[in-house]
Coordinates of C-alpha atoms in Angstrom, one line a residue:
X1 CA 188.6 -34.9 -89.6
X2 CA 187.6 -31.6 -89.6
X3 CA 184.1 -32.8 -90.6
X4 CA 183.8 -35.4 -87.7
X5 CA 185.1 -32.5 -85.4
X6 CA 182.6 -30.4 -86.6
X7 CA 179.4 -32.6 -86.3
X8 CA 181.4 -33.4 -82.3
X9 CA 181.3 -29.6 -81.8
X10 CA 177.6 -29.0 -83.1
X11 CA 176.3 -32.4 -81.3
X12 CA 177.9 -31.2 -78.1
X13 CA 176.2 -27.5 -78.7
X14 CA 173.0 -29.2 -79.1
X15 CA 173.1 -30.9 -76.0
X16 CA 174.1 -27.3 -74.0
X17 CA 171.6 -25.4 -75.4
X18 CA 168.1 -26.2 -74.0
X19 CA 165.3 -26.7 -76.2
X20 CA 162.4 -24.3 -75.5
X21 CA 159.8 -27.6 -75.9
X22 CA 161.3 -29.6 -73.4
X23 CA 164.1 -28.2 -71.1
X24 CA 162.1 -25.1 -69.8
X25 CA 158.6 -27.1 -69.3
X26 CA 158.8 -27.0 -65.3
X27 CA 158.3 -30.1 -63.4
X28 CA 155.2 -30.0 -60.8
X29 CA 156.1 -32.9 -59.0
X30 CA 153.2 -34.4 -57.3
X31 CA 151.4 -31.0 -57.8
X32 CA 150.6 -32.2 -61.3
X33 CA 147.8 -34.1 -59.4
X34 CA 145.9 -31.1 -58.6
X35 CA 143.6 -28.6 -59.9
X36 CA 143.3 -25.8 -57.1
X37 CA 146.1 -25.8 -54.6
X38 CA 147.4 -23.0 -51.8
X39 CA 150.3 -24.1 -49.8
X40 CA 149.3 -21.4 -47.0
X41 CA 145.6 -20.1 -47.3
X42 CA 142.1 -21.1 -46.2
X43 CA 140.3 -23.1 -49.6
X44 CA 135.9 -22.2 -49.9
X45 CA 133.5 -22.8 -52.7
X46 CA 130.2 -21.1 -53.1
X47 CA 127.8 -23.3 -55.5
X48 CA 128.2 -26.6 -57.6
X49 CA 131.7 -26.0 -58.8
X50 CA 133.1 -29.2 -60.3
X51 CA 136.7 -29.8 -60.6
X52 CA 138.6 -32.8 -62.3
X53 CA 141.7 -33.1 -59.8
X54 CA 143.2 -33.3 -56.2
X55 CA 142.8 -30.4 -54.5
X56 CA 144.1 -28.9 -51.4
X57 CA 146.2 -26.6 -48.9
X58 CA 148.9 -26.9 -46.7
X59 CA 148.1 -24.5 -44.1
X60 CA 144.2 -23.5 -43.7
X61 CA 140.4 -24.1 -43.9
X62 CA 139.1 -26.2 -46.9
X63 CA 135.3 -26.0 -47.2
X64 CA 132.8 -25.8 -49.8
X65 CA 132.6 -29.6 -51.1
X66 CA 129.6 -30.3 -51.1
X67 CA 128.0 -28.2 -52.5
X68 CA 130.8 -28.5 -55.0
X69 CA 131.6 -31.7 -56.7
X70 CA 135.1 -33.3 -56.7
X71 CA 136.7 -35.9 -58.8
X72 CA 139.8 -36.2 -57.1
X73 CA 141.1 -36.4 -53.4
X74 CA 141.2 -33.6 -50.7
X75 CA 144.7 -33.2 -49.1
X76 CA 145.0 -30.5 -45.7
X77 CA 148.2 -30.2 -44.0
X78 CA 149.1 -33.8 -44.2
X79 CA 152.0 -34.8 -45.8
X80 CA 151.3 -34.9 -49.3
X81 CA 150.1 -31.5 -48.8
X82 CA 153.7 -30.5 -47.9
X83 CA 155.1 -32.0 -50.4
X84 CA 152.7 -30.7 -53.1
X85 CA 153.7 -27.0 -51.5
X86 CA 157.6 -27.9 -51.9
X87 CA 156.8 -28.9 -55.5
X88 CA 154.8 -25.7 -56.1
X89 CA 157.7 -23.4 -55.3
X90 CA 159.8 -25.7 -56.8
X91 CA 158.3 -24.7 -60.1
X92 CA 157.6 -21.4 -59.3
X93 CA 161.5 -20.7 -58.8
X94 CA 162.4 -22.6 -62.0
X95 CA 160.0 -20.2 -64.1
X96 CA 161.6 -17.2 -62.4
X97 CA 164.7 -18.1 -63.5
X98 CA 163.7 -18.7 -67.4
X99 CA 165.0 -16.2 -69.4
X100 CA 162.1 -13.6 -71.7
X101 CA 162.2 -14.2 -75.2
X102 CA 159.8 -11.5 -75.9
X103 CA 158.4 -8.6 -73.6
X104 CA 154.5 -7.7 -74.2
X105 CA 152.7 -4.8 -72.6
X106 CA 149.0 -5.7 -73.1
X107 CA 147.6 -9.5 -72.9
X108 CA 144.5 -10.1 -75.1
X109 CA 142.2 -8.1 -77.8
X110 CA 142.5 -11.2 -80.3
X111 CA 146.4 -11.9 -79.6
X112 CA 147.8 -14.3 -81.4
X113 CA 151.4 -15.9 -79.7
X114 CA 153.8 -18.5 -81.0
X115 CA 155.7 -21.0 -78.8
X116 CA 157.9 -18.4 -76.8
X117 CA 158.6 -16.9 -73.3
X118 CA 156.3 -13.9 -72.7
X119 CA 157.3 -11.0 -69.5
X120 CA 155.3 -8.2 -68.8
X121 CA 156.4 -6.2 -66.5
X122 CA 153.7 -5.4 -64.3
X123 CA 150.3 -6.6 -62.9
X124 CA 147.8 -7.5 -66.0
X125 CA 144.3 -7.8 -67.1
X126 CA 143.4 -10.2 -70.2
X127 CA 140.8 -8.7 -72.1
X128 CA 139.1 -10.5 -74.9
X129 CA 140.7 -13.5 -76.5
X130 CA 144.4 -14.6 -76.4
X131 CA 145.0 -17.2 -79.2
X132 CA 148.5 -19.2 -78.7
X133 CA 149.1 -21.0 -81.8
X134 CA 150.6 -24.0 -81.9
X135 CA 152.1 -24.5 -85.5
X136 CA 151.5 -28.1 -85.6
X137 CA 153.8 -28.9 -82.9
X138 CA 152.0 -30.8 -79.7
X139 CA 155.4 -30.3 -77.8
X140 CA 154.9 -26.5 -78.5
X141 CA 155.6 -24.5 -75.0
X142 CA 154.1 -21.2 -74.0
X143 CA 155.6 -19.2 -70.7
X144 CA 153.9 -15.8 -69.3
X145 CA 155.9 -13.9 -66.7
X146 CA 153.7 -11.7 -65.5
X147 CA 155.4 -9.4 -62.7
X148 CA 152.3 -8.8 -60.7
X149 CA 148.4 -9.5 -60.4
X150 CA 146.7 -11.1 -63.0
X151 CA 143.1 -10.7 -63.8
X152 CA 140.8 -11.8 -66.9
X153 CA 137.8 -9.7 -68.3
X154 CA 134.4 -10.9 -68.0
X155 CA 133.9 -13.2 -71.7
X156 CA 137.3 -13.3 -72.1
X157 CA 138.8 -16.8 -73.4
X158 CA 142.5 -18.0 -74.0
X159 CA 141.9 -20.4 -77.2
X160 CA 144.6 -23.1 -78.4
X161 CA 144.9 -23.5 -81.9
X162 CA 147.3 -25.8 -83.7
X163 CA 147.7 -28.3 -81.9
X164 CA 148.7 -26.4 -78.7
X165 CA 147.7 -28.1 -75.2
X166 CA 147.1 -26.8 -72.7
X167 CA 149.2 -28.9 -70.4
X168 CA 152.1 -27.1 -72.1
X169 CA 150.6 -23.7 -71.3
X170 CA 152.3 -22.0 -68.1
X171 CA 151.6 -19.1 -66.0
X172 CA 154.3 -17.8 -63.2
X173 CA 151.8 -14.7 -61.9
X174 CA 154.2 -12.9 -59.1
X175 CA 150.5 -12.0 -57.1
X176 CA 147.0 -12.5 -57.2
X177 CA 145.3 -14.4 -59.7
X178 CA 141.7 -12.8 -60.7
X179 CA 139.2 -14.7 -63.0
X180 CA 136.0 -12.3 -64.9
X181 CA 132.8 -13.9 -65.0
X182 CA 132.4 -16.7 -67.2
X183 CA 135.9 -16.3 -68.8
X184 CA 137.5 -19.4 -69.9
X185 CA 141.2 -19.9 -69.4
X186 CA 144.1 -22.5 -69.9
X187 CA 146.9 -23.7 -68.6
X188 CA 149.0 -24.2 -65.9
X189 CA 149.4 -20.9 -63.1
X190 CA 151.7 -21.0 -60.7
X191 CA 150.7 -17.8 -58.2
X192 CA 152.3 -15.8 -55.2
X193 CA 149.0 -14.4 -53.6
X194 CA 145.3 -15.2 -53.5
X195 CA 143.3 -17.1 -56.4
X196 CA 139.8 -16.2 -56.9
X197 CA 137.4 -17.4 -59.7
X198 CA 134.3 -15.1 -60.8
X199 CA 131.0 -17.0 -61.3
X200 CA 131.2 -19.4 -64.0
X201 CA 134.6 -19.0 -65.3
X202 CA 136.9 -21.7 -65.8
X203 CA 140.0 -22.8 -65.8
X204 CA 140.9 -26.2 -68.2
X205 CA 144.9 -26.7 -66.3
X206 CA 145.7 -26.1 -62.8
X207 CA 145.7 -22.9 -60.0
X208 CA 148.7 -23.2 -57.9
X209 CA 149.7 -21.0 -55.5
X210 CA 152.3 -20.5 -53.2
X211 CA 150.6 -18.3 -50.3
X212 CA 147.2 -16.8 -50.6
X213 CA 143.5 -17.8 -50.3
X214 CA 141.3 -19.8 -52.9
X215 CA 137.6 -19.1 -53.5
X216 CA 135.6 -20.9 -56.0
X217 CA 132.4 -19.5 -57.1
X218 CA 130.2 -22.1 -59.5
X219 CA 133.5 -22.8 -61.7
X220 CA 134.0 -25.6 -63.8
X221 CA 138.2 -26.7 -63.2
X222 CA 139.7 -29.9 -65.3
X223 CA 143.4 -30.9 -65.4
X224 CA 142.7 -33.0 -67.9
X225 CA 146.2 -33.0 -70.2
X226 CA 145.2 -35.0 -73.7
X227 CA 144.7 -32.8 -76.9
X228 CA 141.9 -30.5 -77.0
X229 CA 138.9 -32.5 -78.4
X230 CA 138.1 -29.6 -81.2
X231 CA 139.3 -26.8 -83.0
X232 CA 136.8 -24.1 -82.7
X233 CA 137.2 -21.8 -85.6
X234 CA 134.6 -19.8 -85.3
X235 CA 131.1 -19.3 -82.7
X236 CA 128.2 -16.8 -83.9
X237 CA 124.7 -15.9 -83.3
X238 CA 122.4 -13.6 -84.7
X239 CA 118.5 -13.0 -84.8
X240 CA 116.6 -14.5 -87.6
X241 CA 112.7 -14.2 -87.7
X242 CA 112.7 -13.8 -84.1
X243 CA 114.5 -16.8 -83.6
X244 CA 119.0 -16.9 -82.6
X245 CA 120.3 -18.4 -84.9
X246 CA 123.7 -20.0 -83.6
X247 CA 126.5 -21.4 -86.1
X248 CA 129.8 -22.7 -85.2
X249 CA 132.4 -24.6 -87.3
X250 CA 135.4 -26.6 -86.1
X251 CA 138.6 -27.7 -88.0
X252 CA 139.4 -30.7 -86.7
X253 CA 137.5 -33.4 -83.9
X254 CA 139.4 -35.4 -81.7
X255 CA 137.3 -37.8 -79.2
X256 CA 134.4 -35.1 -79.9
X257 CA 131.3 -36.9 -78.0
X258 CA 128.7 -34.2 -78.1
X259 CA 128.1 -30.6 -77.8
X260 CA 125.7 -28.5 -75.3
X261 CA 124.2 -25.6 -76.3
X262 CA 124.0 -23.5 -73.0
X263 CA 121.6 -20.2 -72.6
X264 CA 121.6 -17.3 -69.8
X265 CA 119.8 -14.5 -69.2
X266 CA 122.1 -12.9 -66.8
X267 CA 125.6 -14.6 -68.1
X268 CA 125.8 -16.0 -64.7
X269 CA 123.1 -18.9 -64.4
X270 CA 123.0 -21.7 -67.2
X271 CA 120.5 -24.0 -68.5
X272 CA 121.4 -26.2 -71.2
X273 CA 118.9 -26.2 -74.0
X274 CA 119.9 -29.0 -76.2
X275 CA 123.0 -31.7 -77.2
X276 CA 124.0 -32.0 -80.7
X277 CA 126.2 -34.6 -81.8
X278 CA 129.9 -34.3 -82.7
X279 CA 131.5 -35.3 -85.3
X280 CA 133.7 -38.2 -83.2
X281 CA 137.3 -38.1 -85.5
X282 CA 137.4 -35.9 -88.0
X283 CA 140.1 -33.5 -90.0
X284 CA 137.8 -31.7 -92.4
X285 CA 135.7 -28.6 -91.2
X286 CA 132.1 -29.9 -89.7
X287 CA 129.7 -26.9 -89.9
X288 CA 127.1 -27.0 -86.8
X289 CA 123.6 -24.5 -86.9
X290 CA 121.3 -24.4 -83.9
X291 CA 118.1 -22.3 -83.7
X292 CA 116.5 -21.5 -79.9
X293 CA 113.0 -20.2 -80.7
X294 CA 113.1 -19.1 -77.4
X295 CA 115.5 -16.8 -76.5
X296 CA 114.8 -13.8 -74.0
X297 CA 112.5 -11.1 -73.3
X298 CA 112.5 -8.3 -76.1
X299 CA 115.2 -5.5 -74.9
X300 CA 117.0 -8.1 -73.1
X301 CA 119.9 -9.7 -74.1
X302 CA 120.7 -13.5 -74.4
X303 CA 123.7 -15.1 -73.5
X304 CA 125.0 -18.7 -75.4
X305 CA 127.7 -20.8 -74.9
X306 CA 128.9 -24.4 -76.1
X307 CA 129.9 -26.5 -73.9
X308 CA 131.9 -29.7 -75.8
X309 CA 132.0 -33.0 -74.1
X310 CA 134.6 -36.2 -75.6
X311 CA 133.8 -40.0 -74.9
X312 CA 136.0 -39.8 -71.8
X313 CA 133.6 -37.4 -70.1
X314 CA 136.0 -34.2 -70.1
X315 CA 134.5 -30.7 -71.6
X316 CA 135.6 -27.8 -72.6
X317 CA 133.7 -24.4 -72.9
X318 CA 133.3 -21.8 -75.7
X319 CA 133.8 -18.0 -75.6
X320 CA 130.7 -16.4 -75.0
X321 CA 128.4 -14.8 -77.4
X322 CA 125.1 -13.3 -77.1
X323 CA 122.2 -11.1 -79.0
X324 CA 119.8 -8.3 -78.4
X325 CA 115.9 -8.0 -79.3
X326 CA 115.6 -11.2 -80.2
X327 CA 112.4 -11.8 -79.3
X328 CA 110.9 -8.8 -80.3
X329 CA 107.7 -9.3 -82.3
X330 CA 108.0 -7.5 -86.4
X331 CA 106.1 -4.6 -86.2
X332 CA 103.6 -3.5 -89.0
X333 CA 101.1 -0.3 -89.1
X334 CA 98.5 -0.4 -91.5
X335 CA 95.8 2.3 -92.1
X336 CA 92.6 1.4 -94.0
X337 CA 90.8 2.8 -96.0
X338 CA 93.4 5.1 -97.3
X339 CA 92.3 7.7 -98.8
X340 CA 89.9 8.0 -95.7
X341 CA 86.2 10.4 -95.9
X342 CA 85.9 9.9 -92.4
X343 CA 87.1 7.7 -89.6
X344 CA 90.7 5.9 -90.4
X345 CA 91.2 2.2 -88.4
X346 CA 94.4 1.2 -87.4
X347 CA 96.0 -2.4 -88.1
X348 CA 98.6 -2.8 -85.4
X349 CA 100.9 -6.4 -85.8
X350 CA 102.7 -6.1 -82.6
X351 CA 103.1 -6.1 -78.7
X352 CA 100.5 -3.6 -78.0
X353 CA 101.5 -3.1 -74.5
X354 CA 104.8 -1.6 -75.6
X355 CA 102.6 1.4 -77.0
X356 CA 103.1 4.6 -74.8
X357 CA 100.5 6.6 -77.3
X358 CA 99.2 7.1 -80.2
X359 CA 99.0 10.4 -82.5
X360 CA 97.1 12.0 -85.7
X361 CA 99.6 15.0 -86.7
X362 CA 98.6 17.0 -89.4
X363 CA 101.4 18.8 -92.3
X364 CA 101.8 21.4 -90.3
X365 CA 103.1 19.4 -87.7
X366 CA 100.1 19.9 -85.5
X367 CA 99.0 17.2 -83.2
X368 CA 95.3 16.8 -83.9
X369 CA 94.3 13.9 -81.7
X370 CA 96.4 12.3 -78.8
X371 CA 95.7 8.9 -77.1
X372 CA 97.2 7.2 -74.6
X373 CA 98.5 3.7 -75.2
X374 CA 97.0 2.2 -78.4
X375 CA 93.9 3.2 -80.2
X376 CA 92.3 1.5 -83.4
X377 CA 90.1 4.3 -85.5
X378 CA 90.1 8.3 -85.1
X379 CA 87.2 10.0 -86.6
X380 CA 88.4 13.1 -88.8
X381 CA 85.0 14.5 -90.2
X382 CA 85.4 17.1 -88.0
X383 CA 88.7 18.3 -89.8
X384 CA 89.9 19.8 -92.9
X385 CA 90.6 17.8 -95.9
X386 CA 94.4 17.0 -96.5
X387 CA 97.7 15.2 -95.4
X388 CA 98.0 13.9 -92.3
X389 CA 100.4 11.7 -90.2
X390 CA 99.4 8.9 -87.9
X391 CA 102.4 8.1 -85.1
X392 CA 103.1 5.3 -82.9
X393 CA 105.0 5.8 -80.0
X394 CA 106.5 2.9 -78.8
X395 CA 109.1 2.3 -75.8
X396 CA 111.7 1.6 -78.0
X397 CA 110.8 3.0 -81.7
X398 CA 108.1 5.2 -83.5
X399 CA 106.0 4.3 -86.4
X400 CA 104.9 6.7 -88.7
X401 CA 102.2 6.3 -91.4
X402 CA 100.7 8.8 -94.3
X403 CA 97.7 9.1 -95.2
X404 CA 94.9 11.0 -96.8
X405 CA 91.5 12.5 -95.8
X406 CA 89.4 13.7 -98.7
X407 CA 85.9 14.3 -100.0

């Protein structure tokens, strides 16, 4: 008896307590249609933003599309606007009222979180990558309370790992929401103040708000809620023979179509310079290597991204990554003949426009001939025998050679 009474008792607790996975997931109501909705604020897009999802406000101005594209339905103070802004502050009251399980002070700077309720307590700026780990569990549910504005760094990415959705990621910002320039961030926000997205950023989940404006600026937005097509372990480049050299390796494919290897020189326009094939299914680690043998101008950096499309036509971006002096050709000085018992010629391998001038210095430090820009022989009969130095001053380095000037 006192056994059955028991499993009554724990049975009867289970059904009290709510479960963190299902219980505190707020319901959006018919705002679960849309990507990017105000319930009082004007709506714009600059530039061919493309969004997967209604879209909409229920007091204001939407313009914008086209340019942008929209794959989804427009909704403007009618009546499934107004019932999309009841829903909205619908779910915005339930997540006020959810009780923190843990209280951070920063957001970011390769942050790893488990299913949980985050607070902060005041207007916050994600910098870097946040990584919410799933454990395995696709019912796995992540609430942030932020108490203020929110803004992400430029580059900075919110990655899933571990089976974590996105569709279970949720954001109750109490102010403005703030996207960086081509950051990439997930899951669901639910807003009291303006939403506005840098240049290429994007969001892969929905930007609700209860009052405040929307602009878009050449975003990419998807609501899409199946499991993320990959798991990204890891995204590198790095210069090789002049060449970037990109490797990336994911953990598991799900649905994985293709990827797009994307290239800047300002981290603001794309091109896309070539599609590699996924792996389609897979649960073993698939290692991917890319080299673009034309990456920027030397002193310029180089901006790459991947850009991962499934069969169904949804996409998902990478963090950003980029390299430096890529391009720059390998420099080599050669001085022939060497010992010299007269004129010494230069050998130059190089961009020769990046000489400023070039030098014959002799051990005493003195400067014995000066040219400007790059010259090919100096004639030293005229000087005594010895050591001497020849230097080439370049924009960005010097090169120094030794050599000898004899009988």
């Amino acid at each position: 008896m006192k056994i059955k009474l028991a499993c009554a008792i724990s049975a009867t607790m289970m059904l009290l307590v709510p479960s963190l996975n299902y219980s505190q997931a707020p319901s959006l109501g018919t705002a679960s249609d849309y990507a990017m909705f105000t319930s009082i604020g004007a709506f714009d897009n600059v530039g061919a933003t493309t969004i997967n999802g209604n879209i909409g406000t229920n007091a204001g101005l939407l313009t914008g599309f086209p340019p942008g594209t929209l794959v989804g339905v427009i909704n403007v103070a009618n009546p499934a606007s107004a019932q999309a802004s009841s829903d909205v502050n619908v779910a915005y009251n339930y997540l006020g009222g959810v009780t923190c399980g843990v209280v951070l002070t920063v957001l970011g700077n390769s942050q790893i979180l488990t299913p949980n309720v985050y607070c902060l307590g005041a207007a916050s700026t994600l910098t870097g990558d946040l990584i919410l780990d799933g454990q395995g569990d696709p019912n796995a549910l992540f609430i942030l309370k932020i108490d203020g504005a929110l803004s992400t760094d430029a580059l900075s990415n919110v990655i899933l790992i571990n089976a974590a959705l996105y569709d279970h990621v949720y954001w109750q910002v109490n102010g403005a929401f703030n996207s960086g320039t081509n950051s990439v961030f997930k899951g669901t926000v639910l807003a009291n103040g303006a939403i506005s997205m840098a240049n290429s950023s994007s969001i892969m989940g929905r930007m609700l708000t209860q009052a405040g404006k929307i602009m878009l600026d050449k975003n990419a937005i998807d609501i899409g809620n199946s499991p993320l097509p990959i798991q990204l372990i890891s995204f590198t480049s790095k210069c090789e023979k002049q060449n970037a050299v990109l490797k990336w390796t994911t953990a598991t494919e799900i649905n994985n179509d293709y990827f797009s290897i994307c290239r800047s020189v300002d981290a603001s326009s794309w091109e896309v310079i070539r599609k590699i094939n996924g792996a389609g299914n897979s649960t073993e680690y698939v290692e991917y290597e890319f080299s673009d043998t034309f990456p920027s101008l030397k002193d310029e950096p180089t901006y790459y991204r991947l850009k991962q499309t499934d069969f169904d036509g949804r996409f998902d971006y990478s963090q950003v990554v980029v390299t430096e002096n890529c391009n720059a050709e390998s420099v080599v000085l050669t001085l022939y003949p060497n010992p010299t018992n007269g004129t010494v010629f230069l050998n130059f391998q190089g961009e020769r426009k990046d000489i400023v001038s070039t030098e014959i210095v002799n051990s005493l430090g003195i400067i014995m001939y000066h040219a400007d820009g790059y010259q090919s022989s100096f004639d030293l009969s005229v000087n005594s025998y010895g050591v001497y130095y020849i230097f080439v001053n370049m924009r960005t380095t010097q090169i120094v050679n030794k050599f000898m000037f004899t009988k």
